[in-house]
Structures are given as structure tokens and as C-alpha cells.
PDB file of C-alpha atoms (C1' of nucleotides) in Angstrom:
ATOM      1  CA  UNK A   1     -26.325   7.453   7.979  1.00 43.00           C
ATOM      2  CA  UNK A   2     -24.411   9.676   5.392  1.00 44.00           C
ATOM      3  CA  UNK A   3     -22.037   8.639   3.401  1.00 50.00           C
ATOM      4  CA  UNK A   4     -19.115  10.607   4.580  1.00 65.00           C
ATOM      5  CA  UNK A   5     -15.678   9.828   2.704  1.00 68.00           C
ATOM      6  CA  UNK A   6     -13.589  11.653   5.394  1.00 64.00           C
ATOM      7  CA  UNK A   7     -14.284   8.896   7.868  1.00 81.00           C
ATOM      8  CA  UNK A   8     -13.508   5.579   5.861  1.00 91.00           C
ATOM      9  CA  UNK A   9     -11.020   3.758   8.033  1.00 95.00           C
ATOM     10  CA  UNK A  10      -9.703   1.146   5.460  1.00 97.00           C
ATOM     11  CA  UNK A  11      -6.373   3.161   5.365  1.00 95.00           C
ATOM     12  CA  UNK A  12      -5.828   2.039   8.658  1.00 96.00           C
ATOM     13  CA  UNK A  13      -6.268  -1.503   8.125  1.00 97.00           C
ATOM     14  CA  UNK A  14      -4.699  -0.925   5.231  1.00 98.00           C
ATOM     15  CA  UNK A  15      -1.344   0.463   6.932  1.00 96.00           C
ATOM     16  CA  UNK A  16      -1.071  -2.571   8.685  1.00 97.00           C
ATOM     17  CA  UNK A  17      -1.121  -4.962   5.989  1.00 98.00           C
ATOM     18  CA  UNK A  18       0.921  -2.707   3.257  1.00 97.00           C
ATOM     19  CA  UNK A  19       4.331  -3.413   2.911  1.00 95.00           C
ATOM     20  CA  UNK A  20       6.586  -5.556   0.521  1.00 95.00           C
ATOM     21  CA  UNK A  21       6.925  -8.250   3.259  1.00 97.00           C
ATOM     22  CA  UNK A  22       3.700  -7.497   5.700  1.00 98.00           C
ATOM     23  CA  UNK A  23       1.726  -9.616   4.741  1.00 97.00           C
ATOM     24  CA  UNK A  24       4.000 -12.519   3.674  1.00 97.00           C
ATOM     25  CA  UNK A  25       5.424 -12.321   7.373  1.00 98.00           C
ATOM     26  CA  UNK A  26       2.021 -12.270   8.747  1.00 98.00           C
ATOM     27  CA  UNK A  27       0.819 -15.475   7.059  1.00 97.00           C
ATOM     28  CA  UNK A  28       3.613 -17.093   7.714  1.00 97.00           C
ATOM     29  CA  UNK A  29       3.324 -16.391  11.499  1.00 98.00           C
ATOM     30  CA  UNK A  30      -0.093 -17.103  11.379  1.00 97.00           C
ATOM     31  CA  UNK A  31       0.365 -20.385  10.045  1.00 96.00           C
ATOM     32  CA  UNK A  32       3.884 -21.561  11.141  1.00 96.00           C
ATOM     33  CA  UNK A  33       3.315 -19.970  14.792  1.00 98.00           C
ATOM     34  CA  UNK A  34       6.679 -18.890  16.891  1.00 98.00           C
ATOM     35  CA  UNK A  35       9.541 -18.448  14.397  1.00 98.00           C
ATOM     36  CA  UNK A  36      13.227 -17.202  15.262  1.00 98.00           C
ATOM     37  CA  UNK A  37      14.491 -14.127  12.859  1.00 98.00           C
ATOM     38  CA  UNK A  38      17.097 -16.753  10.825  1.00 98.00           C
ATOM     39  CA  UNK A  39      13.858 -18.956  10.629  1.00 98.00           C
ATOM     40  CA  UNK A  40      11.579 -15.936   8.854  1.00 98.00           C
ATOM     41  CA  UNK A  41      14.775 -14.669   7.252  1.00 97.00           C
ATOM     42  CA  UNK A  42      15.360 -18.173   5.499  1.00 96.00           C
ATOM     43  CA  UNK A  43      11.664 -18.527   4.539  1.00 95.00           C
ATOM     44  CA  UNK A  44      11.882 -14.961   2.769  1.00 96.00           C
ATOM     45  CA  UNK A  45      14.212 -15.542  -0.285  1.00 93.00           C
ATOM     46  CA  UNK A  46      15.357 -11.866  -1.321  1.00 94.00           C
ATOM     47  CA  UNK A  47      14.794  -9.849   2.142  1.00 97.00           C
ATOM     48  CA  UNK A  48      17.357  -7.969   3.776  1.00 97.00           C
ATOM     49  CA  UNK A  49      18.206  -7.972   7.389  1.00 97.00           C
ATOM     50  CA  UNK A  50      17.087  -4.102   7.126  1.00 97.00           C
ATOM     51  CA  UNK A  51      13.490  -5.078   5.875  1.00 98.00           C
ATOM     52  CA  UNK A  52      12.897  -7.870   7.783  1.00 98.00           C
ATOM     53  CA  UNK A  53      14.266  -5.956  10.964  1.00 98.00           C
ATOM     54  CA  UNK A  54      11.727  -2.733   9.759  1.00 98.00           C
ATOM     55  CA  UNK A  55       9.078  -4.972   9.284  1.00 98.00           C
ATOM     56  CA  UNK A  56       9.121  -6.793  12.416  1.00 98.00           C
ATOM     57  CA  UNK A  57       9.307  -3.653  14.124  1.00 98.00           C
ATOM     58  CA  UNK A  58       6.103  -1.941  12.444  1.00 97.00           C
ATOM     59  CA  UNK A  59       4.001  -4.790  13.050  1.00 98.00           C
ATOM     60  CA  UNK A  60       5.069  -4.970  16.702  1.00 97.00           C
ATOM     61  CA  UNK A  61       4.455  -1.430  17.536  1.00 96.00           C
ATOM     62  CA  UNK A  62       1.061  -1.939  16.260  1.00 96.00           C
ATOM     63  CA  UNK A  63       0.516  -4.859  18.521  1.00 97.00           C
ATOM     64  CA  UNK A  64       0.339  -7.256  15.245  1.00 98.00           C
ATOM     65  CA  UNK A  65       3.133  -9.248  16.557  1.00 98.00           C
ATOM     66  CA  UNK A  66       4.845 -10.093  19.554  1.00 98.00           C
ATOM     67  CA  UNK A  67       8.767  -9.856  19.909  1.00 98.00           C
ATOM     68  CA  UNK A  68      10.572 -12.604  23.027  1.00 98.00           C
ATOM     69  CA  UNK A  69      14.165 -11.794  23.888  1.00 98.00           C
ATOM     70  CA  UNK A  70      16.586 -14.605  25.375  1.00 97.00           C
ATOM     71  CA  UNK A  71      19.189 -13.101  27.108  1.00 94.00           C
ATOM     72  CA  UNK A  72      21.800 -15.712  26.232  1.00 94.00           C
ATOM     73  CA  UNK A  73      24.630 -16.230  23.757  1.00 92.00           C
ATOM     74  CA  UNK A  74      24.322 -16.341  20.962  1.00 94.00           C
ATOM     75  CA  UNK A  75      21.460 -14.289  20.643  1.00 96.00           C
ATOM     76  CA  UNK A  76      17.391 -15.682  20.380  1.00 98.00           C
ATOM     77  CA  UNK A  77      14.481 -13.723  19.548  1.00 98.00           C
ATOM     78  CA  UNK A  78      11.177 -15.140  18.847  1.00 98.00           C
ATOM     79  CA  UNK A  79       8.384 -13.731  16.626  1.00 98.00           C
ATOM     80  CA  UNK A  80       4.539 -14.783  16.570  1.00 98.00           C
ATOM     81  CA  UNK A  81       1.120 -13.232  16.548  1.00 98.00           C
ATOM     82  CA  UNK A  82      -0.498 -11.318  19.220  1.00 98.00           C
ATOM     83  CA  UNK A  83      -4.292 -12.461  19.566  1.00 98.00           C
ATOM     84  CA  UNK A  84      -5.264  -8.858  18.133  1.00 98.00           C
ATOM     85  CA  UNK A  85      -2.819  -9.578  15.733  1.00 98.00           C
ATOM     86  CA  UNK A  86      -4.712 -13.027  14.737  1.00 98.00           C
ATOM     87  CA  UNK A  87      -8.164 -10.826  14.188  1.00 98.00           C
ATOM     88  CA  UNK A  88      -6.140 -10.117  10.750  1.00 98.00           C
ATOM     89  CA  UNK A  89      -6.532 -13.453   9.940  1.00 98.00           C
ATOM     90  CA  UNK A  90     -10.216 -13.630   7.661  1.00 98.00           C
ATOM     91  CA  UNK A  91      -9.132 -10.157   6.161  1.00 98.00           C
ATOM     92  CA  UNK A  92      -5.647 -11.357   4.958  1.00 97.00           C
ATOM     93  CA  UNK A  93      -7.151 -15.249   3.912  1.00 97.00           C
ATOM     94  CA  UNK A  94      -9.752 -13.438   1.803  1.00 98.00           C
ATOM     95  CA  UNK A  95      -7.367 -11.547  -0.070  1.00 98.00           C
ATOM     96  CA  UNK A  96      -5.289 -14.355  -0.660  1.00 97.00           C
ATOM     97  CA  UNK A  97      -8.322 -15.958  -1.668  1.00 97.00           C
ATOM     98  CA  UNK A  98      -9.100 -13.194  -3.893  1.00 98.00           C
ATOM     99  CA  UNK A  99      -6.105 -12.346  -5.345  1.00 97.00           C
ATOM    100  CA  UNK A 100      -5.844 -15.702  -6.730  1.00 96.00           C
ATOM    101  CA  UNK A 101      -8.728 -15.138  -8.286  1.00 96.00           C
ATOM    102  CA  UNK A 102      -7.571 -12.440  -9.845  1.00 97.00           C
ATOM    103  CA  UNK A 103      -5.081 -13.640 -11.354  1.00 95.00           C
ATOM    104  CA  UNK A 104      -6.678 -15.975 -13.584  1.00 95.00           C
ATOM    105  CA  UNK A 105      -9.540 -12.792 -14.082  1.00 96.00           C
ATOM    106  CA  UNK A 106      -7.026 -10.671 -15.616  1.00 93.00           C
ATOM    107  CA  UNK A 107      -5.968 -13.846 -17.935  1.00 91.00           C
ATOM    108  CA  UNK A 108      -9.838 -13.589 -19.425  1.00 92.00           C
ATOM    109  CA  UNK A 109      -9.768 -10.415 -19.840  1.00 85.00           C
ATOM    110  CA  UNK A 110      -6.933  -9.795 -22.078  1.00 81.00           C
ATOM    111  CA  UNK A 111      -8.814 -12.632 -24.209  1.00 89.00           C
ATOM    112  CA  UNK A 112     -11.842 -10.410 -24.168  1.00 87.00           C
ATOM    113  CA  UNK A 113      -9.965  -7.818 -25.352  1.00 80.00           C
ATOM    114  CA  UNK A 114      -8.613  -9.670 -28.590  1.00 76.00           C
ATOM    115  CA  UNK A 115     -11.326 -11.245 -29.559  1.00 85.00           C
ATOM    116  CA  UNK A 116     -13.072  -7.708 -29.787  1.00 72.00           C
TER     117      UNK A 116
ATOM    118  CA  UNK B   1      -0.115 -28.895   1.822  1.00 44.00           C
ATOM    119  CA  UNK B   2       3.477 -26.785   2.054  1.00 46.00           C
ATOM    120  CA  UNK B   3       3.339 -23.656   3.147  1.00 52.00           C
ATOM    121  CA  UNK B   4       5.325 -21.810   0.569  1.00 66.00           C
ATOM    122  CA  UNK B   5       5.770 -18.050   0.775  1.00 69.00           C
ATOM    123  CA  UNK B   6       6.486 -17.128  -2.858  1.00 65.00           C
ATOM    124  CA  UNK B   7       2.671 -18.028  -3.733  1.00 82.00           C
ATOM    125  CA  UNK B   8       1.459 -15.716  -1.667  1.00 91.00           C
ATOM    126  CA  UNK B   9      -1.981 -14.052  -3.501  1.00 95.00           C
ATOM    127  CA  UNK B  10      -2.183 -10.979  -1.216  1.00 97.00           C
ATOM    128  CA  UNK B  11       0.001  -8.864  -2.843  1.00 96.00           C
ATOM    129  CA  UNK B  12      -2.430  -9.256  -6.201  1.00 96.00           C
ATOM    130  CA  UNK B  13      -5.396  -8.249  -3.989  1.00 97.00           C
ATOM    131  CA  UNK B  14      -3.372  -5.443  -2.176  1.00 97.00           C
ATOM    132  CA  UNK B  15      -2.273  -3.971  -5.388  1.00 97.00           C
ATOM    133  CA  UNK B  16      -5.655  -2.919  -6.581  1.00 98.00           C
ATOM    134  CA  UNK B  17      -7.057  -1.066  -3.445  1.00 98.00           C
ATOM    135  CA  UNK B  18      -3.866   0.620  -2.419  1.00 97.00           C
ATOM    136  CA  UNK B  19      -3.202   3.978  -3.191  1.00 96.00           C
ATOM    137  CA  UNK B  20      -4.371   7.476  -1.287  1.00 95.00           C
ATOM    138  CA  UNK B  21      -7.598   7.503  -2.794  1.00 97.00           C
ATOM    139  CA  UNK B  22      -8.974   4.192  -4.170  1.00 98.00           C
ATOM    140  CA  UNK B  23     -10.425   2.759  -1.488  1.00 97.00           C
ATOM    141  CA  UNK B  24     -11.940   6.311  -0.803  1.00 97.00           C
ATOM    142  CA  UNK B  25     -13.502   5.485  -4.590  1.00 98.00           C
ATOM    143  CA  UNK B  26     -14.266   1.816  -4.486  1.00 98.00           C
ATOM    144  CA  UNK B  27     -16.210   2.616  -1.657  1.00 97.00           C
ATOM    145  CA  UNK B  28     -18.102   5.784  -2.186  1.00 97.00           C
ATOM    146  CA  UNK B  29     -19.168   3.972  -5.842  1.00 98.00           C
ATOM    147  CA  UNK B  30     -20.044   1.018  -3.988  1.00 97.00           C
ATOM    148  CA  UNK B  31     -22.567   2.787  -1.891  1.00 96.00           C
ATOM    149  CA  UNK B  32     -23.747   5.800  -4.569  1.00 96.00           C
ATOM    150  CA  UNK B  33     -23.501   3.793  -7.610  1.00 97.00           C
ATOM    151  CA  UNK B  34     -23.109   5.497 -10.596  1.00 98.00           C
ATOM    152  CA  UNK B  35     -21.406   9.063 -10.579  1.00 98.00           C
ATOM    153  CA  UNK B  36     -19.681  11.518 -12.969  1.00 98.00           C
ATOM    154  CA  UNK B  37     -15.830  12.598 -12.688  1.00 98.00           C
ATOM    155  CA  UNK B  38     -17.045  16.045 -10.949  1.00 98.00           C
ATOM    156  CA  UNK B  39     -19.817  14.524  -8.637  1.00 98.00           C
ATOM    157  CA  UNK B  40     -16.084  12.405  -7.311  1.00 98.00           C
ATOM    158  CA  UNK B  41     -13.730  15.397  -7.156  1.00 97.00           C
ATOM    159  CA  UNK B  42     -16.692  17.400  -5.052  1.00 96.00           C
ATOM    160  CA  UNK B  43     -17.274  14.211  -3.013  1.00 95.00           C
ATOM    161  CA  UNK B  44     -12.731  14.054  -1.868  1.00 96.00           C
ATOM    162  CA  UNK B  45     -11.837  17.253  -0.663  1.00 93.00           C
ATOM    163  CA  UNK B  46      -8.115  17.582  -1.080  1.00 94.00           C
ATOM    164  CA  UNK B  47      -7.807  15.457  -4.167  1.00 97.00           C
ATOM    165  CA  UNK B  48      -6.569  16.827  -7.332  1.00 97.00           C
ATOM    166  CA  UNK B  49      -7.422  16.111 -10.903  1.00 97.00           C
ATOM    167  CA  UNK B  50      -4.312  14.432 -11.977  1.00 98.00           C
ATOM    168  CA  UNK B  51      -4.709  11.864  -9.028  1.00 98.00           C
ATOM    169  CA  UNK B  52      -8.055  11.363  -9.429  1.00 98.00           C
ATOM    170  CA  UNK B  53      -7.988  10.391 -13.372  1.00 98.00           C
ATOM    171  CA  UNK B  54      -4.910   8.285 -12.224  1.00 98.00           C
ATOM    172  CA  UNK B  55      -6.786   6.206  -9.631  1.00 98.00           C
ATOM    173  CA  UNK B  56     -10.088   6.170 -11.904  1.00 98.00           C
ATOM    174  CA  UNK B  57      -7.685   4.989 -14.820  1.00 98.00           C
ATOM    175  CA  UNK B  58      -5.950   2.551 -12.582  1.00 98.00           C
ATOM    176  CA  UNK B  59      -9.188   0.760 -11.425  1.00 98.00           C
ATOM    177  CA  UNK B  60     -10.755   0.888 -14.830  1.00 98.00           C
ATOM    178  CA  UNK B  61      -7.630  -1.183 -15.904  1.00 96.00           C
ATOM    179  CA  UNK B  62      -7.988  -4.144 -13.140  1.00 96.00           C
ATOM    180  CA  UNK B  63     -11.915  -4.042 -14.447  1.00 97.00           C
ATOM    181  CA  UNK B  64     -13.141  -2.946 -10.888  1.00 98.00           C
ATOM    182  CA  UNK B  65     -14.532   0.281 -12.542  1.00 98.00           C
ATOM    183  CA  UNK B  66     -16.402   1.095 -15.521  1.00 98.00           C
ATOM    184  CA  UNK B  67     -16.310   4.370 -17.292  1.00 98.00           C
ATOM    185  CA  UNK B  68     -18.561   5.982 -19.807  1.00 98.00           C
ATOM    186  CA  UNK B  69     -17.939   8.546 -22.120  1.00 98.00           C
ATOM    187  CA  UNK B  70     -21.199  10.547 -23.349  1.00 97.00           C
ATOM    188  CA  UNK B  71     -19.857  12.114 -26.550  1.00 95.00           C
ATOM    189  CA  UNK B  72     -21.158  15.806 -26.012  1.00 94.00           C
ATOM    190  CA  UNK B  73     -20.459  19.204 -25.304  1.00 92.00           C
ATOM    191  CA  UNK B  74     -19.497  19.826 -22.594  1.00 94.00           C
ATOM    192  CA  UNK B  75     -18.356  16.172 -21.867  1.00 96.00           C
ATOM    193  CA  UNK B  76     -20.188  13.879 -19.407  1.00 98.00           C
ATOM    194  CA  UNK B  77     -18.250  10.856 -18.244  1.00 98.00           C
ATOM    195  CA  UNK B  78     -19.302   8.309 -15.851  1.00 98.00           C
ATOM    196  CA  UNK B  79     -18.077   6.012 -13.557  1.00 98.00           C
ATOM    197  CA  UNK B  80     -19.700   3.088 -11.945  1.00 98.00           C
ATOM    198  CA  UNK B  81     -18.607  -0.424 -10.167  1.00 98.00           C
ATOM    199  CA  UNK B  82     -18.028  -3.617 -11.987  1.00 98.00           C
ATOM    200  CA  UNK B  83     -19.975  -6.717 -10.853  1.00 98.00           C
ATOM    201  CA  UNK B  84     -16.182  -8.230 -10.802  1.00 98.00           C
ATOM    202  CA  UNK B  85     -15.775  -4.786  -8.167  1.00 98.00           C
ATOM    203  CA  UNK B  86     -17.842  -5.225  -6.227  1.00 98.00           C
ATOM    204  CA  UNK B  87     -16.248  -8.649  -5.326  1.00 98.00           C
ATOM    205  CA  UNK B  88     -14.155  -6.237  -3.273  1.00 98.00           C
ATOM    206  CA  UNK B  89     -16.892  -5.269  -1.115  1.00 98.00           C
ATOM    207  CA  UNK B  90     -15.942  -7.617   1.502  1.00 98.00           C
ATOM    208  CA  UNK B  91     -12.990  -7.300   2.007  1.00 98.00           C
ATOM    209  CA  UNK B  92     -12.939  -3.147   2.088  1.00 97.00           C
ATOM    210  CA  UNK B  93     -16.030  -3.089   4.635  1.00 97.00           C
ATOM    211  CA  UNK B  94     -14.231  -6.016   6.546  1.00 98.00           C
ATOM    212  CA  UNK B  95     -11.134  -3.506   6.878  1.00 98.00           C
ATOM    213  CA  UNK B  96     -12.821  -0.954   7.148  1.00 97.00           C
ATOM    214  CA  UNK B  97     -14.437  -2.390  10.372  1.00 97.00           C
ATOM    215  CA  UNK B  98     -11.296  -3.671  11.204  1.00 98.00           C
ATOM    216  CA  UNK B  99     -10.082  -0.111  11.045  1.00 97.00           C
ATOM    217  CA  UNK B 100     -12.254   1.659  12.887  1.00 96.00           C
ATOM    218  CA  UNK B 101     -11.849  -0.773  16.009  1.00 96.00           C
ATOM    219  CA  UNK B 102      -8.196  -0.318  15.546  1.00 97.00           C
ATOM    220  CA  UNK B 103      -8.393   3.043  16.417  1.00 95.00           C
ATOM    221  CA  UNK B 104      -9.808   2.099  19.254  1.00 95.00           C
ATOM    222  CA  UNK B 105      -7.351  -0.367  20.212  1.00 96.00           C
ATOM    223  CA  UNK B 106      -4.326   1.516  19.792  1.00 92.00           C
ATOM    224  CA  UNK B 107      -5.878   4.261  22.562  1.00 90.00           C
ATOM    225  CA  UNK B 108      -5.937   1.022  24.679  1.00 91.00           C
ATOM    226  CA  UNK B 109      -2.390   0.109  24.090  1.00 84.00           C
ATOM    227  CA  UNK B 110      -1.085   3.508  25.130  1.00 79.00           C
ATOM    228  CA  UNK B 111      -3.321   3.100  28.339  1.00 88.00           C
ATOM    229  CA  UNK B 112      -1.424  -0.026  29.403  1.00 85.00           C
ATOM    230  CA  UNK B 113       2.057   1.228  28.077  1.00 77.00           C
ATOM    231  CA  UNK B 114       1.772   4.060  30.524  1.00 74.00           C
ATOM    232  CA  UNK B 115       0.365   2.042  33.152  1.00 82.00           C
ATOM    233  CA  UNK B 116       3.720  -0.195  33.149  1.00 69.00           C
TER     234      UNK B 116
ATOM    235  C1'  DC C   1      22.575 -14.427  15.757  1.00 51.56           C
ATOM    236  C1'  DG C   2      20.215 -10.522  15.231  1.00 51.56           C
ATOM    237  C1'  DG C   3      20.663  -6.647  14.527  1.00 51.56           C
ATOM    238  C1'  DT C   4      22.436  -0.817  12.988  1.00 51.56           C
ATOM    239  C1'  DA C   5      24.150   2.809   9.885  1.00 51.56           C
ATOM    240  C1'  DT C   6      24.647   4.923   5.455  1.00 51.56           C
ATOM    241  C1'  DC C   7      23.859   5.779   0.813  1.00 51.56           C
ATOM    242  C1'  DC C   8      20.929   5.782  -3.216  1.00 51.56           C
ATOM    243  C1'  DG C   9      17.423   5.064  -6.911  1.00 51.56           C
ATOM    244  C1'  DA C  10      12.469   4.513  -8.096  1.00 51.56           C
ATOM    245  C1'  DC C  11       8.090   6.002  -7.757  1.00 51.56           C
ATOM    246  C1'  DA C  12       3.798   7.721  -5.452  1.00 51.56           C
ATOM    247  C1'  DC C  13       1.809  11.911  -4.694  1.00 51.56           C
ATOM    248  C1'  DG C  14       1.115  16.916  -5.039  1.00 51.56           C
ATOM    249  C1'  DA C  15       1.084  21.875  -7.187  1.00 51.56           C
ATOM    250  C1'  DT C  16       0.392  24.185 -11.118  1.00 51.56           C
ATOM    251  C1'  DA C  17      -0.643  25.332 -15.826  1.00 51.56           C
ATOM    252  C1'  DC C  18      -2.774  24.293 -20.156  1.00 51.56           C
ATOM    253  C1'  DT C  19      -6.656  22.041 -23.505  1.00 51.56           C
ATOM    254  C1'  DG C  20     -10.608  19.886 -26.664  1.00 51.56           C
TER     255       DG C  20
ATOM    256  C1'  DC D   1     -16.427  19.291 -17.920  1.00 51.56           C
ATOM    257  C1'  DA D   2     -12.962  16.237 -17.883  1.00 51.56           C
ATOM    258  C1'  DG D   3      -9.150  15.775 -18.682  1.00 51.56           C
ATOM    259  C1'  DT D   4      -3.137  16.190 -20.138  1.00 51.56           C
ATOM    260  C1'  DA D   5       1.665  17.862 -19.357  1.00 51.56           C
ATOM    261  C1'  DT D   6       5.435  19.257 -16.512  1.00 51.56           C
ATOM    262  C1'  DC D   7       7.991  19.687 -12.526  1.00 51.56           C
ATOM    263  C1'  DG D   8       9.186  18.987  -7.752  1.00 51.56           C
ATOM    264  C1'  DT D   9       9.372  16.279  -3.296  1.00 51.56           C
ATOM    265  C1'  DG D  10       9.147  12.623   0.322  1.00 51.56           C
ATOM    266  C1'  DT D  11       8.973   8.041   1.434  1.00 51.56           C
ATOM    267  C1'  DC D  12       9.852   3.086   0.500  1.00 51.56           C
ATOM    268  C1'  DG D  13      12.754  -0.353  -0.391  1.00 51.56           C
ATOM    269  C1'  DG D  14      17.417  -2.320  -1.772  1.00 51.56           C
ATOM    270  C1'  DA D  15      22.781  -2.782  -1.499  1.00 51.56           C
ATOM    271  C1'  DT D  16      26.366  -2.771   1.399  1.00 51.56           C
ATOM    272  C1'  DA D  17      29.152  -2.537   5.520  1.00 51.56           C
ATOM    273  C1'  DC D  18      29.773  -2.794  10.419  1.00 51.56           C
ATOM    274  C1'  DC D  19      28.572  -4.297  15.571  1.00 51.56           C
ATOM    275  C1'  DG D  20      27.483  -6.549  20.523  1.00 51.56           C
TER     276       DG D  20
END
DNA sequence: CGGTATCCGACACGATACTG
DNA sequence: CAGTATCGTGTCGGATACCG
């Protein structure tokens, strides 16, 4: 098996996931199920309607998350995972996971540092 | 356990492998070990110099790289994975999996889009 | 309620040239 | 060989205003 770089697919994984509000919306939906746009807006202190909106609308049109219009008045739309979007799950956890980690690696490094 | 958005770790994890190149670099060290700055620029076709010392720099600063200088003429640097780097290797071959069957996938959802 | 439309600044990335 | 330095560009994200 060679070790070709042209064919490493993490960037599209990675285009999923990247985003200032990706992956917060995707945890959230993965752990809070079917949410209403007010619902994810209120949960997201500091997104705009615009972002959320763009957002929603990237993840969808990768199949990441499914969008349910009620016709009625005043308007309803409902957000939650696709199945294919929930096979994100284990990737997204273990960054969490190790990004937390992280966090208190770069704290012992910087002590490293000044005690050298 | 409250599910609270603003201490979400993903970003922190996200942070170190995005970018055009790095998880073209994480990767290729991961499987080749240790290699010097040219034996990396030969290895991405398309990459410049700039971007490359950027990325290198970039990782060598979150302690997933490790770079050594030989101090002769001409110069001989090397770069090689952390043990704290290769941490990462999870979570880049789990996306990169993920990747490669998303590729896939999205053929499938144009299938059904035109089928409807 | 759940969106669009418009403008705008910051920065990631690239092309190119120069250097110890 | 392994880098800097400089300049230019496109995209991402934010502020704000308006709409069915």
C-alpha cells in the first residue's frame, strides 16, 4: 500500500465538521435531539440569524442534518440529525474528549518551558 | 449533567489539524516517521515553502511535531511526531475513513435526489 | 418565527523574490 | 537546504436592516 498524500480524505470529514458553529450545532443536536431554530438560536449566545441560517444549510446539504417544515402560522421548522449524520458522533466525542485534554497539555507545557 | 454549549472542547481539537496542509503532514509523519523539510515539500506537490514552514511551525507550537536543527552546511532539519501527536492518530484515520465513505455517500444522495 | 440581502473587515492561502 | 519578507486575493464570519 503506498503512502500516497494526494488521496488522504480527512479534508472531507474535515469540511463537515469546520465551521465556527458546526460542531457546537452538531452536539447539541446529537444530544438534545429535534430542536426548533429559536431553540438552537437561544442555546448559541453570540450567533447571528445569518450563521445559524448558513450553518443549518451546509450541514443539510451534506445530509448531516435533517430540516421539517410546518406549513402553519407562525412559522415551525425543526432541526435534528440524519442517521448518516449520527455516524459523526465517535469522531466529534473524541475530539471533545481530546481537546479537553489539550487544554490542560498546553498549561504543562508553558511550565516546561520556564523552568528550562 | 447540563448540556452547556460554551464548553464545547472541539474547537481546541479542530484548531490544531485544520489548515490546507496539516493533516496532509500529521499524517504522512505518522506513517514515515522521521523526515527532513525537503523529503515534505517533494512528498505535497503544490505546496509552497512559506506554507509549509507555517504549518511545520504551527504544529511544532501545539507540541504535535518535533523539529531538529543539525547545525551544518548546508542545513539539515528534521521533523518527526510527538508521542503527545500521535494522540491524534485516531481521530485523523477515524476521519479519514469517515471521509473516504463520504465520498461515497454523497454519489448516493445525488442518486436518490434525481430519482425523486 | 425564521428567515434574506448587503456591506465590510480579518485572515488564510498563494506567488514571487531574496538569504545565511 | 531551509528558510524569511512582501504583496495580493478570496473566503469566512459579523453587523445591520428588511421580509413573508
Amino acid at each position: 500500500m503506498e503512502s500516497e498524500v494526494s488521496q488522504c480524505r480527512v479534508e472531507e470529514a474535515l469540511g463537515i465538521v469546520v465551521g465556527k458553529w458546526k460542531p457546537v450545532i452538531i452536539l447539541y443536536l446529537l444530544h438534545e435531539g429535534t430542536k426548533r431554530f429559536s431553540e438552537l438560536k437561544r442555546s448559541m449566545p453570540g450567533i447571528t440569524q445569518k450563521m445559524l441560517t448558513k450553518q443549518l444549510r451546509e450541514l443539510e446539504e451534506e445530509d448531516i442534518i435533517k430540516r421539517v417544515v410546518y406549513p402553519q402560522v407562525p412559522p415551525k421548522v425543526e432541526y435534528s440529525m440524519t442517521d448518516y449524520g449520527r455516524t459523526l458522533s465517535p469522531i466529534l466525542e473524541a475530539m471533545h474528549e481530546w481537546g479537553t485534554n489539550h487544554v490542560i497539555h498546553k498549561q504543562t507545557i508553558k511550565v516546561v518551558e520556564k523552568e528550562a
